[in-house]
mmCIF file of C-alpha atoms and ligand atoms in Angstrom:
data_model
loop_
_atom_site.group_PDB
_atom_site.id
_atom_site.type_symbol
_atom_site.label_atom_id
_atom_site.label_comp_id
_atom_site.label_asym_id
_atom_site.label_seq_id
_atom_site.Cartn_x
_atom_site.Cartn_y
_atom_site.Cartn_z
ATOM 1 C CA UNK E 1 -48.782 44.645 -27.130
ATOM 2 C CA UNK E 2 -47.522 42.865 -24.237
ATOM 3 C CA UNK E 3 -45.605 39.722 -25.309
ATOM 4 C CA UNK E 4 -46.179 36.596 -23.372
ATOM 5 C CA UNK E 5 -44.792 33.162 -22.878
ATOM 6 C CA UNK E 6 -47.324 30.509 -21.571
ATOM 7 C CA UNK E 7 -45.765 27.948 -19.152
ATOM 8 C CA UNK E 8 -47.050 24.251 -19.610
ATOM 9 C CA UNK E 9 -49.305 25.516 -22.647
ATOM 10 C CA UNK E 10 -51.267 21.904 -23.008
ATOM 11 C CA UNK E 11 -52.184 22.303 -19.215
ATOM 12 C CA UNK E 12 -56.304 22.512 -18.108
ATOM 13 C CA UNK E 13 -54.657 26.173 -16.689
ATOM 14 C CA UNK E 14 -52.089 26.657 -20.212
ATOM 15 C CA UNK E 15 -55.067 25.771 -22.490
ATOM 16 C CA UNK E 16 -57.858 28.515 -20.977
ATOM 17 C CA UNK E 17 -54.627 30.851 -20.928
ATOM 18 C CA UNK E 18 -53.159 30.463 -24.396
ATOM 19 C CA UNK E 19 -57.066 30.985 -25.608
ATOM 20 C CA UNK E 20 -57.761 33.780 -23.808
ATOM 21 C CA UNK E 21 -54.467 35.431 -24.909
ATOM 22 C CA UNK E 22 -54.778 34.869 -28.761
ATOM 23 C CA UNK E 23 -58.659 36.222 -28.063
ATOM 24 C CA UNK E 24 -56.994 39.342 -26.529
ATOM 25 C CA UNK E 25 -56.806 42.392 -27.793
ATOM 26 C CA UNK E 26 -53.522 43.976 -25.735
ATOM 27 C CA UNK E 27 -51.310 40.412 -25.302
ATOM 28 C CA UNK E 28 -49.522 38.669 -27.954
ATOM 29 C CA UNK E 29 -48.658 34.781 -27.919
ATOM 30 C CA UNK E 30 -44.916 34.539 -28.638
ATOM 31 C CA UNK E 31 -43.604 31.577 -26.748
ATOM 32 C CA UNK E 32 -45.085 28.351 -25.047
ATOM 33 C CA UNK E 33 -43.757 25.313 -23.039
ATOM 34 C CA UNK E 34 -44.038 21.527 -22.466
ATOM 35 C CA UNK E 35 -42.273 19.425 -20.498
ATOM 36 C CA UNK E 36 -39.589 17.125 -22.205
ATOM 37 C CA UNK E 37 -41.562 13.911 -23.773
ATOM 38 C CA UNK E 38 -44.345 15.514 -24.094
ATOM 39 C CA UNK E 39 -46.432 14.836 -27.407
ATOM 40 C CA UNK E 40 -46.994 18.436 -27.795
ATOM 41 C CA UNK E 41 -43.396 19.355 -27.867
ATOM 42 C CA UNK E 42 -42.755 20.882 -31.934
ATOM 43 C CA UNK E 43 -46.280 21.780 -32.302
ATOM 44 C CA UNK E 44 -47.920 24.704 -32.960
ATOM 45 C CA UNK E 45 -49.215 26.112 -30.022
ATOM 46 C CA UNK E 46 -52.340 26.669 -32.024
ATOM 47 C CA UNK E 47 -53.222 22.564 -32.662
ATOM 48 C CA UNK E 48 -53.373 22.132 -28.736
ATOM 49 C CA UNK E 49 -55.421 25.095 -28.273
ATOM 50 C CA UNK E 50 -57.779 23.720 -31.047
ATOM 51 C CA UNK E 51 -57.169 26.968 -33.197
ATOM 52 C CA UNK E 52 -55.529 27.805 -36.542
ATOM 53 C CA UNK E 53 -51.350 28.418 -36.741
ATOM 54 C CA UNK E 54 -50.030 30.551 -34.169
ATOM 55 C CA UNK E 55 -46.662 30.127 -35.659
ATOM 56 C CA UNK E 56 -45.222 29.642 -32.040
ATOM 57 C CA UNK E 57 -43.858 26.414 -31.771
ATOM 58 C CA UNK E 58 -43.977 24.249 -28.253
ATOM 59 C CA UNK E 59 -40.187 24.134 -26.775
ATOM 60 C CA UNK E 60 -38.758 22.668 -23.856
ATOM 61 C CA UNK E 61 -36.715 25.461 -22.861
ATOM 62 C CA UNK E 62 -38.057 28.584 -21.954
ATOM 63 C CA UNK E 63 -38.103 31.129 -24.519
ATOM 64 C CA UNK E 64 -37.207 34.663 -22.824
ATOM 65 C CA UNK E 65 -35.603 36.272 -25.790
ATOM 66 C CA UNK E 66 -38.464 38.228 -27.038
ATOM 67 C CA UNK E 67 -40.746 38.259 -24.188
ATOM 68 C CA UNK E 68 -42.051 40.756 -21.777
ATOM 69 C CA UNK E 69 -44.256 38.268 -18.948
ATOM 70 C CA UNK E 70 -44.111 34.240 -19.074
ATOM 71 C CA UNK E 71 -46.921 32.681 -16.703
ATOM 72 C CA UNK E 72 -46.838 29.550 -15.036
ATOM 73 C CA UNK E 73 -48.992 27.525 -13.665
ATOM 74 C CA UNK E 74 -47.266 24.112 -13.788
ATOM 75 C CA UNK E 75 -45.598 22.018 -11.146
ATOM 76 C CA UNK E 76 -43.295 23.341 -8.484
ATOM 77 C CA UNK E 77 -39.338 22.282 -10.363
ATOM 78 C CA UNK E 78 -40.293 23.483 -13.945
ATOM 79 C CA UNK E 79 -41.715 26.929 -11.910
ATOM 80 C CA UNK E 80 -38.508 27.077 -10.320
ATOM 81 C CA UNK E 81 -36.040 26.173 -13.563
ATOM 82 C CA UNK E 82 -38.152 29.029 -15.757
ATOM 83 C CA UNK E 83 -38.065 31.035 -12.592
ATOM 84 C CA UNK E 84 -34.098 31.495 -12.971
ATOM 85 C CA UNK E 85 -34.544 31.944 -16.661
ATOM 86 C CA UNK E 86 -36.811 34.745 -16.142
ATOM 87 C CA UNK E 87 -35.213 36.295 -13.572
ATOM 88 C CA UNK E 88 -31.653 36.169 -15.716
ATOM 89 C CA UNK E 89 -33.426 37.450 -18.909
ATOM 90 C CA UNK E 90 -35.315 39.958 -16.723
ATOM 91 C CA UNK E 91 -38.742 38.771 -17.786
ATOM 92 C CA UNK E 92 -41.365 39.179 -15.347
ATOM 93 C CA UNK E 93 -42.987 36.335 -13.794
ATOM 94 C CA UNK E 94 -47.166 35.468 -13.252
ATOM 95 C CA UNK E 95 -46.984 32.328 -11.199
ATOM 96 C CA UNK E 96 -50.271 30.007 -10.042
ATOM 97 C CA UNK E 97 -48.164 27.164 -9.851
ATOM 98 C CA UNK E 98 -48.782 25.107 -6.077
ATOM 99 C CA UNK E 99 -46.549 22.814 -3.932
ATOM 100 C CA UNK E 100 -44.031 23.835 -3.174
ATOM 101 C CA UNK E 101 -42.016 22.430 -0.856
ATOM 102 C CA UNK E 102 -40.732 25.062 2.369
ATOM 103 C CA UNK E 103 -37.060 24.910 0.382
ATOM 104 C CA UNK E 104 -38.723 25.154 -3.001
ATOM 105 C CA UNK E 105 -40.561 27.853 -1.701
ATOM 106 C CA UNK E 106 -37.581 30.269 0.044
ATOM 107 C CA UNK E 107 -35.576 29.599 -3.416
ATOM 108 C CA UNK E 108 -38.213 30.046 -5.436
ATOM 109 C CA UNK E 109 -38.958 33.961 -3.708
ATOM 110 C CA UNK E 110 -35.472 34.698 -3.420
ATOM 111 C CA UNK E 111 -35.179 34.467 -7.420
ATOM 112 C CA UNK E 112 -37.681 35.940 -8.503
ATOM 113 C CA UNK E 113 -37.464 39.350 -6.357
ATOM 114 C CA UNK E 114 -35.096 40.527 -9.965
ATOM 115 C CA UNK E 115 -37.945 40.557 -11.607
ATOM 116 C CA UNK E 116 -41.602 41.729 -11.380
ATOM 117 C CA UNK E 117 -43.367 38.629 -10.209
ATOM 118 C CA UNK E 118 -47.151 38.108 -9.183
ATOM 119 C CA UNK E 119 -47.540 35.177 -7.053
ATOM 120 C CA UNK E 120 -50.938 33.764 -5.469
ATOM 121 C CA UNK E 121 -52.385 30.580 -4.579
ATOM 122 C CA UNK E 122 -55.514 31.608 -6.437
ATOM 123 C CA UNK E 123 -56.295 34.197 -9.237
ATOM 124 C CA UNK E 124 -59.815 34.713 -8.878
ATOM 125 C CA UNK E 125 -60.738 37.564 -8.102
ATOM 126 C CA UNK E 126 -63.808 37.117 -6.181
ATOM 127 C CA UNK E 127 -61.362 34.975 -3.977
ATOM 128 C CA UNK E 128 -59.132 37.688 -3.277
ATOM 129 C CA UNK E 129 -62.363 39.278 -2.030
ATOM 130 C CA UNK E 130 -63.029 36.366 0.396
ATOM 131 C CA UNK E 131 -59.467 36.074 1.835
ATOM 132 C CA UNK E 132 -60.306 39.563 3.500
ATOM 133 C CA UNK E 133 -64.189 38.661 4.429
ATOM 134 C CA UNK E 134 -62.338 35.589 6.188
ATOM 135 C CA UNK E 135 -59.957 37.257 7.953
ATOM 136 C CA UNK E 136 -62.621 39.785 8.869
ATOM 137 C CA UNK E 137 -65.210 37.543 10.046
ATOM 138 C CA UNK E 138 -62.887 35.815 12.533
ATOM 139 C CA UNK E 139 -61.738 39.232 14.217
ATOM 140 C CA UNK E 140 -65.696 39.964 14.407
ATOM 141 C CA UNK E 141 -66.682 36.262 15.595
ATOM 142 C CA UNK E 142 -63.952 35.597 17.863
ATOM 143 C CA UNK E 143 -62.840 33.100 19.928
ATOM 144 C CA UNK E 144 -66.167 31.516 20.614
ATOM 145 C CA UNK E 145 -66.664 30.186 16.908
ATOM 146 C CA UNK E 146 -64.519 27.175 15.859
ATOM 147 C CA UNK E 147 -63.341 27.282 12.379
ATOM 148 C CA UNK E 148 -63.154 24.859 9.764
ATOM 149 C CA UNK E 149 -62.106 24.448 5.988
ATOM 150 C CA UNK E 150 -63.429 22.359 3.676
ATOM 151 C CA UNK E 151 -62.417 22.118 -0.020
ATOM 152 C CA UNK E 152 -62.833 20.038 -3.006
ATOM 153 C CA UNK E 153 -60.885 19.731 -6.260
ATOM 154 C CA UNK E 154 -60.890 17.494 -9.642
ATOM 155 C CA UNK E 155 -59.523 14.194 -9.469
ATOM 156 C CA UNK E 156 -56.550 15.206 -11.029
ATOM 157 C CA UNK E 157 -54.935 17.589 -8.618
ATOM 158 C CA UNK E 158 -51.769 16.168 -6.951
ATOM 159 C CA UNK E 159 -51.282 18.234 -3.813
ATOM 160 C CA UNK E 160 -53.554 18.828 -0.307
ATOM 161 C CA UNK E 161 -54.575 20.932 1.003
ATOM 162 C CA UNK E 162 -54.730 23.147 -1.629
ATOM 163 C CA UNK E 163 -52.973 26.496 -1.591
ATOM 164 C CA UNK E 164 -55.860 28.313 -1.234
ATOM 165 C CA UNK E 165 -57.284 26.577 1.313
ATOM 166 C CA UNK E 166 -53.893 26.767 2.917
ATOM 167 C CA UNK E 167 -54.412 30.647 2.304
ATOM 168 C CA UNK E 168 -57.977 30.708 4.004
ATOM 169 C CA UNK E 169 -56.668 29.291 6.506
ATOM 170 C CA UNK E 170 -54.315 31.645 7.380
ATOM 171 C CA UNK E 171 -56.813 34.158 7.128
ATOM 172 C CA UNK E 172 -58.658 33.021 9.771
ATOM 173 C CA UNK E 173 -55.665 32.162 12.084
ATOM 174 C CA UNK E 174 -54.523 35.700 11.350
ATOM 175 C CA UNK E 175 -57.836 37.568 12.647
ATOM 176 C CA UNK E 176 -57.804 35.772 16.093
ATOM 177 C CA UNK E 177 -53.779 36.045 16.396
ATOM 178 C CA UNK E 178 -53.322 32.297 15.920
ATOM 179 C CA UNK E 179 -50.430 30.859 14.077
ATOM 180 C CA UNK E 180 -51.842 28.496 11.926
ATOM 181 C CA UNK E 181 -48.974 25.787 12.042
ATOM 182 C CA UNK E 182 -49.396 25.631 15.762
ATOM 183 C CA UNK E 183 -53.008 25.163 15.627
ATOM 184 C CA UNK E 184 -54.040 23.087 12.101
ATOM 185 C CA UNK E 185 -55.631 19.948 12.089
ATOM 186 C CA UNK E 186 -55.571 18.172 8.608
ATOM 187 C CA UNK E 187 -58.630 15.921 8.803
ATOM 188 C CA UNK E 188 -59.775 13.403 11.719
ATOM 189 C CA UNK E 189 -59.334 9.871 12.108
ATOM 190 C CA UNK E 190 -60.101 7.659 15.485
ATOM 191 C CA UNK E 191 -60.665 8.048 18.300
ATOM 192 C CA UNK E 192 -59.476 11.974 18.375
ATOM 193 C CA UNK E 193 -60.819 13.552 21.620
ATOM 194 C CA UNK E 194 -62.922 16.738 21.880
ATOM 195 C CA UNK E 195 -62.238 19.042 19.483
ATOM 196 C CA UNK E 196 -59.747 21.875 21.224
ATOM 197 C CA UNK E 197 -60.991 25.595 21.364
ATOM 198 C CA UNK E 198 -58.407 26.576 19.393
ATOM 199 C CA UNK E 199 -57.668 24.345 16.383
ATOM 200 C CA UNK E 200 -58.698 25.189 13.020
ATOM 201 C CA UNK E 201 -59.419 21.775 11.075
ATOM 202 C CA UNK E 202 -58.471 21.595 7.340
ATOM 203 C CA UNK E 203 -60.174 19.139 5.443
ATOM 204 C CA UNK E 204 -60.069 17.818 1.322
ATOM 205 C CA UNK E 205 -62.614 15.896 -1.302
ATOM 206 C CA UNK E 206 -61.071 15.401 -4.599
ATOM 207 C CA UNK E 207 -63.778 14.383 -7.307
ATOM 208 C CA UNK E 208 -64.883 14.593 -10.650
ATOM 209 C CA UNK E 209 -63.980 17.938 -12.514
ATOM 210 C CA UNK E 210 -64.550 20.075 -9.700
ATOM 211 C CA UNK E 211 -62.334 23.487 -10.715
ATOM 212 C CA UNK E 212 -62.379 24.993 -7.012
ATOM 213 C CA UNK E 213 -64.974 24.846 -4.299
ATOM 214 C CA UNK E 214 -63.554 26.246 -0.888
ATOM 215 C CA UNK E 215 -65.864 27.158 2.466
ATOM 216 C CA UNK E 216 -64.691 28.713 5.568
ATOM 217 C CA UNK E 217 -66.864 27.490 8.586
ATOM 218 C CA UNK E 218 -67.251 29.410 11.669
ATOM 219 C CA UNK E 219 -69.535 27.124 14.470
ATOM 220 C CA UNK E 220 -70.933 28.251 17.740
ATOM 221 C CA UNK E 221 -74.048 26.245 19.720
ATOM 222 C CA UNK E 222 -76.925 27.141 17.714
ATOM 223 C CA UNK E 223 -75.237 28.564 14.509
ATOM 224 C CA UNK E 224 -72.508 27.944 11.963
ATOM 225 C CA UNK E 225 -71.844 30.470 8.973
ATOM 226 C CA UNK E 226 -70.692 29.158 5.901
ATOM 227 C CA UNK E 227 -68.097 31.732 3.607
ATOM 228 C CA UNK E 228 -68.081 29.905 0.297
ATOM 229 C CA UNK E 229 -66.633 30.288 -3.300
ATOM 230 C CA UNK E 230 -67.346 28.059 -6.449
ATOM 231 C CA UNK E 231 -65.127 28.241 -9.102
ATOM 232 C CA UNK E 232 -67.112 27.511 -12.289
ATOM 233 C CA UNK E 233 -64.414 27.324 -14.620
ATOM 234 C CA UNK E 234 -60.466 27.928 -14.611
ATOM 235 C CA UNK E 235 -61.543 31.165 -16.624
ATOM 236 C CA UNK E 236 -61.763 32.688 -13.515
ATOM 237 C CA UNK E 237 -57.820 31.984 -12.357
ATOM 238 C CA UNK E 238 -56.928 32.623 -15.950
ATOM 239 C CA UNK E 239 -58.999 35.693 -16.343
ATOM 240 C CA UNK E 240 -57.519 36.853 -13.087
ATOM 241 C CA UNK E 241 -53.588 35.489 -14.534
ATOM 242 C CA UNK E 242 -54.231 37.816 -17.461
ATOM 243 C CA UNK E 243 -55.192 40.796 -15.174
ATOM 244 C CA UNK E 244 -52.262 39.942 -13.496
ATOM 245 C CA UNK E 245 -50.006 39.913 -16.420
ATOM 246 C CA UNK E 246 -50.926 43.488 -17.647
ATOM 247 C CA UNK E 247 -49.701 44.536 -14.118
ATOM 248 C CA UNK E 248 -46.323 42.882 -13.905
ATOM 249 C CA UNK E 249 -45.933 44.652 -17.517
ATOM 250 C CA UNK E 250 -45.400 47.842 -15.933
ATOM 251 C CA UNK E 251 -44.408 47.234 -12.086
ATOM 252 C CA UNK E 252 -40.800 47.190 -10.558
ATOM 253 C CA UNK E 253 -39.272 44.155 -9.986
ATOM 254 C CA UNK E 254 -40.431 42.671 -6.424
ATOM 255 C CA UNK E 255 -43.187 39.835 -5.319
ATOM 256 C CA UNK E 256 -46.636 41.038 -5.435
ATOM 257 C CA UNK E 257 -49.641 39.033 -4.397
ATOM 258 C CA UNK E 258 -53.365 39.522 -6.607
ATOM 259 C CA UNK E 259 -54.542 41.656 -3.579
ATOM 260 C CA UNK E 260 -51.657 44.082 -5.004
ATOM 261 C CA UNK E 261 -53.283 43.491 -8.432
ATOM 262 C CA UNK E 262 -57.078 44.113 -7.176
ATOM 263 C CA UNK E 263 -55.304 46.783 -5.162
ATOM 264 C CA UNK E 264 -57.771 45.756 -2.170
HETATM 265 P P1 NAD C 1 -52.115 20.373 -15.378
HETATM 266 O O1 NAD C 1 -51.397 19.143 -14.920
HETATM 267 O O2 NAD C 1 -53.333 20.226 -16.217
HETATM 268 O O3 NAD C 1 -51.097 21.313 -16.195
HETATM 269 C C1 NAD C 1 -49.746 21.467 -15.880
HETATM 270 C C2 NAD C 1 -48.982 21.462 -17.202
HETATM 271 O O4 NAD C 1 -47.609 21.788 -16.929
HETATM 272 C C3 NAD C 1 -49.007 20.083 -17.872
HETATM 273 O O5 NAD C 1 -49.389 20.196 -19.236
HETATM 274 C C4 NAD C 1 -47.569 19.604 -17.718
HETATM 275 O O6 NAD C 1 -47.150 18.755 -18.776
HETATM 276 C C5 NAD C 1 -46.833 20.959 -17.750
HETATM 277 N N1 NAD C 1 -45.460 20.839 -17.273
HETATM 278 C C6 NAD C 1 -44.955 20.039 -16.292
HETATM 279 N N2 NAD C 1 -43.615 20.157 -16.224
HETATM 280 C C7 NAD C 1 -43.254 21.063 -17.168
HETATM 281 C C8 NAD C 1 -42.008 21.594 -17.610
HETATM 282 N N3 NAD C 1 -40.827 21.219 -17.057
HETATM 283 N N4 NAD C 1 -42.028 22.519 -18.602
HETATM 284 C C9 NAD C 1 -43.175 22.913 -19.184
HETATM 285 N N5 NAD C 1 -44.392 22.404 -18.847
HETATM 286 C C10 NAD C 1 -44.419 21.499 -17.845
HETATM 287 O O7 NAD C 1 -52.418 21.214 -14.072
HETATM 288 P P2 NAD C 1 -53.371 22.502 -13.897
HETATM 289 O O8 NAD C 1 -54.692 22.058 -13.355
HETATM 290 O O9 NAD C 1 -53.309 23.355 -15.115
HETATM 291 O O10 NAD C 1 -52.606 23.231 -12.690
HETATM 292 C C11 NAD C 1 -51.237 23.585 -12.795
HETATM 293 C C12 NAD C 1 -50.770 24.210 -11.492
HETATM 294 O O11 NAD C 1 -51.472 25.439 -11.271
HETATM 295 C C13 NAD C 1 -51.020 23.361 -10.239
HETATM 296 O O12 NAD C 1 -49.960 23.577 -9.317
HETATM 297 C C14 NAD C 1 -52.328 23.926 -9.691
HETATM 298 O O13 NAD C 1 -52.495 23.702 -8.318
HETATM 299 C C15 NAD C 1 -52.124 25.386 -10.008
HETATM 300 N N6 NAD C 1 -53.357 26.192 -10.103
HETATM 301 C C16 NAD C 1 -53.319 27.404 -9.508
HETATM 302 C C17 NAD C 1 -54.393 28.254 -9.627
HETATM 303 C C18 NAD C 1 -54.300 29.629 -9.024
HETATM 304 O O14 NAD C 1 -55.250 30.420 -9.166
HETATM 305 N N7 NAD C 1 -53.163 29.981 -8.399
HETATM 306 C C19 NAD C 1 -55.542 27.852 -10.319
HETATM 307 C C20 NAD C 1 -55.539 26.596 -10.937
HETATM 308 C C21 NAD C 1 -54.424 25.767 -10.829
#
């Protein structure tokens, strides 16, 4: 059995996980978090996941004693604080967790290399799957077709563009040797001007319950192609986080991506 700590465990993300771990046949539940104040701090992890006694009580502080993996998919200073627990304990590290600042980011990277540590913007793995079709399409379509990338997310979600998008993005900068800092163009306001040959616009809804709905655009006169994905439910990040967790199990320490995982 591969025994697992679940990051942020009353989370939309730490709820599908700690469900889909106890429903496992090969991963054992043996530690969960909250952040401090939170009503589910004490609990049983089972009474937020609406099932009987797990006997693994909701703590603030990470427990790495008896674990093998912890995953996290939380907010970018708890990822970072559990990061350096982790990475002291030698527990490896699943990590979904988006925002981070550039800082946040380096540190973050730099602590987890100890340890076996998956990191990705997005789990899916039908994603992972469109990050190369992306990249692949703009070698093939070249500079003639301006790109665009349009996603939408639940009301909830607190940072934009989201990393995935972000991702895509860079995709399709990559396959036409852009850089995609020099070229992005995060929505459009005004009086803007003619779109430049070269820009790649980003653009975000936020709405409803939406789980993940991302579309690469690629225009020319006379045609656009649309490259889209529709998340129907966080099972498939948490499916993917699981997949993702078996790996890490057994890998050296070092940061892997989910293409690693997919080995695509
Ligand atoms: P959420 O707000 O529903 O869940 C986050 C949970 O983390 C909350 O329960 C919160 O209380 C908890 N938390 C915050 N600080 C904590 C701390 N110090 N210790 C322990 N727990 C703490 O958000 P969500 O929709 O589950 O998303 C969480 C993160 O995962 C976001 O950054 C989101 O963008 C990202 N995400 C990534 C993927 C992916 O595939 N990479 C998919 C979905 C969501």
């Amino acid at each position: 059995m591969i025994r697992v700590v679940v990051c942020g465990i009353a989370g939309r993300m730490g709820q599908r996980l700690g469900n889909l771990i106890l429903d496992s046949d090969d991963l054992q539940l043996v530690g969960a978090t909250e952040r401090p104040g939170h009503d589910a701090q004490g609990r049983d992890a089972g009474d937020v996941l609406g099932r009987s006694s797990t006997k693994v009580l909701i703590t603030e502080v990470i427990p790495v004693a008896d674990a093998d993996v912890a995953i996290a998919f939380t907010a970018p200073a708890s990822t970072l604080a559990d990061a350096r627990a982790c990475a002291a304990a030698g527990v490896a590290m699943v990590v979904g967790t988006t925002g981070f600042s550039a800082d946040e980011l380096t540190e973050f990277k730099a602590t987890v290399a100890a340890v076996p540590c998956v990191f990705a913007p997005n789990f899916s793995t039908a994603m992972n799957v469109l990050f190369k079709l992306v990249e692949e399409a703009a070698r093939i379509l070249g500079d003639d077709y301006d790109i665009e990338v349009l996603e939408a997310h639940h009301r909830h979600k607190v940072d934009a563009p989201s990393g995935t998008a972000i991702r895509l993005a860079q995709g399709a900068a990559a396959g036409l040797q852009r850089n995609l800092d020099d070229v992005v163009v995060h929505g459009r306001q005004g009086v803007t001007g003619e779109r430049t040959r070269k820009e790649i616009g980003m653009h975000a809804m936020r709405l409803g319950d939406v789980a993940g709905d991302h579309s690469v655009f690629y225009g020319a006169p006379g045609e656009f192609l649309e490259l889209r994905h529709h998340a129907t439910s966080r099972d498939a990040f948490a499916l993917g986080a699981l997949r993702a967790a078996r790996f890490v199990a057994a890998a050296k320490p070092g940061l892997y991506d989910m293409g690693d995982v997919l080995a695509l």
